[in-house]
Coordinates of C-alpha atoms in Angstrom, one line a residue:
Chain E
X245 CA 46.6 100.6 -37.0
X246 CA 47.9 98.8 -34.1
X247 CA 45.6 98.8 -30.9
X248 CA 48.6 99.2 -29.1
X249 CA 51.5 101.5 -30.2
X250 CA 54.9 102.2 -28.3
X251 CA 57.7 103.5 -29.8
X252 CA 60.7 100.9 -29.2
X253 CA 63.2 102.2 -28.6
X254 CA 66.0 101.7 -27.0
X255 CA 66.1 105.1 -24.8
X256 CA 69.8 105.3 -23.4
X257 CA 69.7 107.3 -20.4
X258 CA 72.5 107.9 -17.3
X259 CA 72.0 107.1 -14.1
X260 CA 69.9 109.8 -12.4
X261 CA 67.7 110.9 -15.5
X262 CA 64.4 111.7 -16.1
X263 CA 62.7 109.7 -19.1
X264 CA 59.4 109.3 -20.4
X265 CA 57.3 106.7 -22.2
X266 CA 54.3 107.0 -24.3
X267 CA 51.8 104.5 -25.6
X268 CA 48.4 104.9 -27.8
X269 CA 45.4 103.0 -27.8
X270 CA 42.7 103.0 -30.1
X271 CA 40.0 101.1 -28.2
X272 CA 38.2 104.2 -27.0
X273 CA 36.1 101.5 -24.6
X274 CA 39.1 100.8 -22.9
X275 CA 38.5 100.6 -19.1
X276 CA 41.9 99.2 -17.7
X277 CA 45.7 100.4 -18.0
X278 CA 48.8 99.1 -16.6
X279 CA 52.6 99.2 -17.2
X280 CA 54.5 96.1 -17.1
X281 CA 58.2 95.6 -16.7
X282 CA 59.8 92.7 -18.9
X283 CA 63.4 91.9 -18.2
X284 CA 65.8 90.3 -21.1
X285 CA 64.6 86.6 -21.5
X286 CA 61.6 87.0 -18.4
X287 CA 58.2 87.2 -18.0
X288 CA 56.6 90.7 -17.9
X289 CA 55.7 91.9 -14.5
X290 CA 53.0 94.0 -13.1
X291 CA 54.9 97.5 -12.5
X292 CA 51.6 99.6 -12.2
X293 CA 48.0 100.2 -12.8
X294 CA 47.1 103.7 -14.5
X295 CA 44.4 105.6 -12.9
X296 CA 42.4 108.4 -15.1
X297 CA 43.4 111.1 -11.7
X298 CA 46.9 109.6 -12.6
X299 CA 49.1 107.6 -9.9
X300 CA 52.4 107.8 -8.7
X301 CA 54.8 105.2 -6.8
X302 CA 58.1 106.4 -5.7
X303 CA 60.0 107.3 -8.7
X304 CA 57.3 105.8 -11.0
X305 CA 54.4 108.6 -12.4
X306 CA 51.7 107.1 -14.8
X307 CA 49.1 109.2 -16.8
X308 CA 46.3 108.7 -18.4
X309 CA 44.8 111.0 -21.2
X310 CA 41.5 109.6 -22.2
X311 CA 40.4 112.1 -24.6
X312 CA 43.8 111.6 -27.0
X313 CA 43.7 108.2 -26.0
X314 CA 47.4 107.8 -24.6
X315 CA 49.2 106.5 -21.5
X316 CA 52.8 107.8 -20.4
X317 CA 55.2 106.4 -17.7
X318 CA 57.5 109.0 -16.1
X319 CA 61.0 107.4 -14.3
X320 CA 62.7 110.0 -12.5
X321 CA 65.8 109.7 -11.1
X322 CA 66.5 106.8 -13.4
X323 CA 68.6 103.8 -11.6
X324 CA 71.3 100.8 -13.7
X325 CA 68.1 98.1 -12.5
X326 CA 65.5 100.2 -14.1
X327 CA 67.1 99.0 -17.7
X328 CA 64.4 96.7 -19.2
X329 CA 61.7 96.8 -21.4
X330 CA 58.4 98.6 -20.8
X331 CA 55.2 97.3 -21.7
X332 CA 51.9 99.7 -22.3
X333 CA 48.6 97.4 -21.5
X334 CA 45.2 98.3 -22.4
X335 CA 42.5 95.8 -21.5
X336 CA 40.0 94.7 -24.5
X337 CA 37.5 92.8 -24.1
X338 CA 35.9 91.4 -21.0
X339 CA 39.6 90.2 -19.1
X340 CA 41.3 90.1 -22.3
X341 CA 44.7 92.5 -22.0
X342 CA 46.1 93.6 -25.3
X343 CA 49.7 94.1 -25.1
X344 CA 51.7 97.2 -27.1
X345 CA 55.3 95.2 -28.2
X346 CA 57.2 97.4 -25.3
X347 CA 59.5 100.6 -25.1
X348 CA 63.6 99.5 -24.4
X349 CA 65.2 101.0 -21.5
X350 CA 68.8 101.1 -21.1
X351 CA 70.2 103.3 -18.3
X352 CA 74.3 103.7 -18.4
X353 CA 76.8 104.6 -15.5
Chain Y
X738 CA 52.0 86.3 -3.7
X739 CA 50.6 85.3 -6.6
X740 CA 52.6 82.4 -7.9
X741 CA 52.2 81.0 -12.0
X742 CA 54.4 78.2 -12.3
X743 CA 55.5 76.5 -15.7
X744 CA 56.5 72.6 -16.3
X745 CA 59.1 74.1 -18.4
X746 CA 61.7 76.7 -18.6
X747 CA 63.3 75.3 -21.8
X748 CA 62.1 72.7 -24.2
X749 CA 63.3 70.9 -27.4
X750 CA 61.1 69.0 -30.1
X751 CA 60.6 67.6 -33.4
X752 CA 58.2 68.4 -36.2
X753 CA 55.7 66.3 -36.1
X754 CA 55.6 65.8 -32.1
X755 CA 52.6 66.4 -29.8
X756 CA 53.8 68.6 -26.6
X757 CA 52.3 69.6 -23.6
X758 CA 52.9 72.8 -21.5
X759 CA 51.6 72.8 -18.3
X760 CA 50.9 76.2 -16.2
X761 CA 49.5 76.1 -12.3
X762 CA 48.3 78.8 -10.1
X763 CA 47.9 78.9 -7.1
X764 CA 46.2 81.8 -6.3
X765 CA 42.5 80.7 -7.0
X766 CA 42.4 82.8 -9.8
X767 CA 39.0 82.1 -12.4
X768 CA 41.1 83.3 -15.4
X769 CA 43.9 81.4 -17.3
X770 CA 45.7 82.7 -20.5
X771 CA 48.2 81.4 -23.0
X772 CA 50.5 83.8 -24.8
X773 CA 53.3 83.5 -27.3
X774 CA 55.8 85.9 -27.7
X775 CA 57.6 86.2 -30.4
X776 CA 60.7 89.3 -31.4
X777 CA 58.9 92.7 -32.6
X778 CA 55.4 91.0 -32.3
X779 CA 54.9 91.4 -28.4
X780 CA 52.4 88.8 -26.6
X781 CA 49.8 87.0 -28.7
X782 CA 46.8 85.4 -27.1
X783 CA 46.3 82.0 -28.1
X784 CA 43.9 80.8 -25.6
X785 CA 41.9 81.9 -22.4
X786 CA 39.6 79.7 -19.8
X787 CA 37.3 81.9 -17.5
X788 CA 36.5 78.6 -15.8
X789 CA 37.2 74.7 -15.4
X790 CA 36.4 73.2 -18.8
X791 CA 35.8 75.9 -20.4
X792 CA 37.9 77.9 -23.5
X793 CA 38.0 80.4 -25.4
X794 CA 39.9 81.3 -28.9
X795 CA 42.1 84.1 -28.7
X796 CA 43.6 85.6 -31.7
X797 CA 46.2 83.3 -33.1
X798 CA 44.5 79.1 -31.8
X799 CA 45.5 77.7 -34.9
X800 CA 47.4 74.6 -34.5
X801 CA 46.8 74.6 -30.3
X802 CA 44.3 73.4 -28.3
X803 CA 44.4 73.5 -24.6
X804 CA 42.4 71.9 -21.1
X805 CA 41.6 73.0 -18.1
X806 CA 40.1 69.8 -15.9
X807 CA 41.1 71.5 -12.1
X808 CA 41.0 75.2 -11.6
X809 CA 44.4 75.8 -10.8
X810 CA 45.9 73.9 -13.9
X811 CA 45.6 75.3 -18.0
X812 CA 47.6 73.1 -20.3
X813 CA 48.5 74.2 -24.2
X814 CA 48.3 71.3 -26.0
X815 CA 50.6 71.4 -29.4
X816 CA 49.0 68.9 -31.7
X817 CA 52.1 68.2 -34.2
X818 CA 54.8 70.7 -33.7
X819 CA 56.3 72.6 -36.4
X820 CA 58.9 75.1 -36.4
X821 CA 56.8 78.4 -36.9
X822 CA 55.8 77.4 -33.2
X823 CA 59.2 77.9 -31.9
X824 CA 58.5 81.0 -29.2
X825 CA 58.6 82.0 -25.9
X826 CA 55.2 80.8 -24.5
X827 CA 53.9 82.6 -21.2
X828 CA 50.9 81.3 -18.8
X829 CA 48.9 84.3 -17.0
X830 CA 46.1 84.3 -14.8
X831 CA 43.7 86.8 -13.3
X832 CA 40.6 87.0 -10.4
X833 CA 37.4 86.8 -12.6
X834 CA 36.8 90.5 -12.8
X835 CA 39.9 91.9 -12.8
X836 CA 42.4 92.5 -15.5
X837 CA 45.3 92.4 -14.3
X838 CA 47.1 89.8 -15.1
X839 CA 50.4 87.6 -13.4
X840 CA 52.6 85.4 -15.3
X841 CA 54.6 82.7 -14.7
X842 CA 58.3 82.2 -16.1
X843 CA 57.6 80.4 -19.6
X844 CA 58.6 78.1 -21.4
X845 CA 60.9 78.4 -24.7
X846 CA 60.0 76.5 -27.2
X847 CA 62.4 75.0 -29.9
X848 CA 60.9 72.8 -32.4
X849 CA 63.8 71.6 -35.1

């Protein structure tokens, strides 16, 4: 099993949707989340941390469910920049991040 | 703003050649890392530095080795190139204590 699973995707969306991401972790001793953003051919990019009381900024919601062990990002109001790929991050050990291989958004006129 | 900065953006070698990638930050940060990413494997650790001259294996070090000599500066060192190590190859770094993590642009790699 992967310490990090996302489904890839791509989810194909229009403009103004709601769409949700999940990721699993198996590392029950995991401390840290975040989501990162990775654009075609860039680096990733911090998007948010994930708190366990949950966090939201602006059209970005991220949960955390500790006792099934996964994290979901919530994009509301989906926008033509927002296509990109999402990256689940759970830390390992120490300041070690493992990385899930990223959920495909594509958002369409 | 935290700023990662690579030697490279792209880069073209032979088998056989020694290479250097060079990552800078200039944000103080303790903690350095080296990542590969490769298409449906995501980002592979290949080496971490919590401090100057020191290192740390990650999961895939075979056939790298890497130096950190200033704290701002983590170099991945490829000792003979070969074409498995054609990737996208991404520097991070972090405050000691905290996992979050900043990258700079990377560098891909083409070794023919």
């Amino acid at each position: 099993r992967k310490e990090v699973e996302q489904d890839p995707g791509p989810f194909n969306v229009p403009e103004g949707a709601t769409v949700a991401f999940n990721c699993t972790y198996s590392n029950s001793a995991s401390q840290s989340f975040f989501w990162y953003r990775q654009d075609c051919r860039k680096e990733p990019k911090l998007l948010m941390s994930v708190y366990s009381s949950g966090n939201e900024d602006g059209r970005f919601t991220a949960q955390l469910n500790r006792a099934s062990q996964y994290i979901s990002l919530l994009i509301r109001d989906s926008k033509l920049s927002d296509s990109a790929t999402y990256l689940c991050v759970v830390n390992g050990n120490t300041d070690k991040l493992i990385f899930g291989t990223g959920t495909r958004l594509q958002v369409f006129p | 703003d935290v700023k990662v900065t690579q030697s490279s953006r792209y880069l073209v070698k032979r088998t056989g050649e020694k290479v250097f990638l060079e990552c800078v930050q200039d944000m103080d940060h303790e903690n350095m890392f080296w990542y590969r990413q490769d298409p449906g494997l995501g980002l592979r650790l290949i080496y971490f530095s919590y401090d100057v001259k020191m290192k740390e294996k990650g999961d895939i070090p075979e056939g790298y080795s890497v130096s950190r000599e200033k704290k701002e500066r983590f170099s991945l060192i490829l000792e003979s190139a070969s074409t498995n190590q054609t990737s996208m190859y991404l520097c991070a770094s972090s405050w000691g204590g905290r996992a979050e993590q900043y990258f700079g642009p990377g560098t891909r790699l083409t070794v023919t």
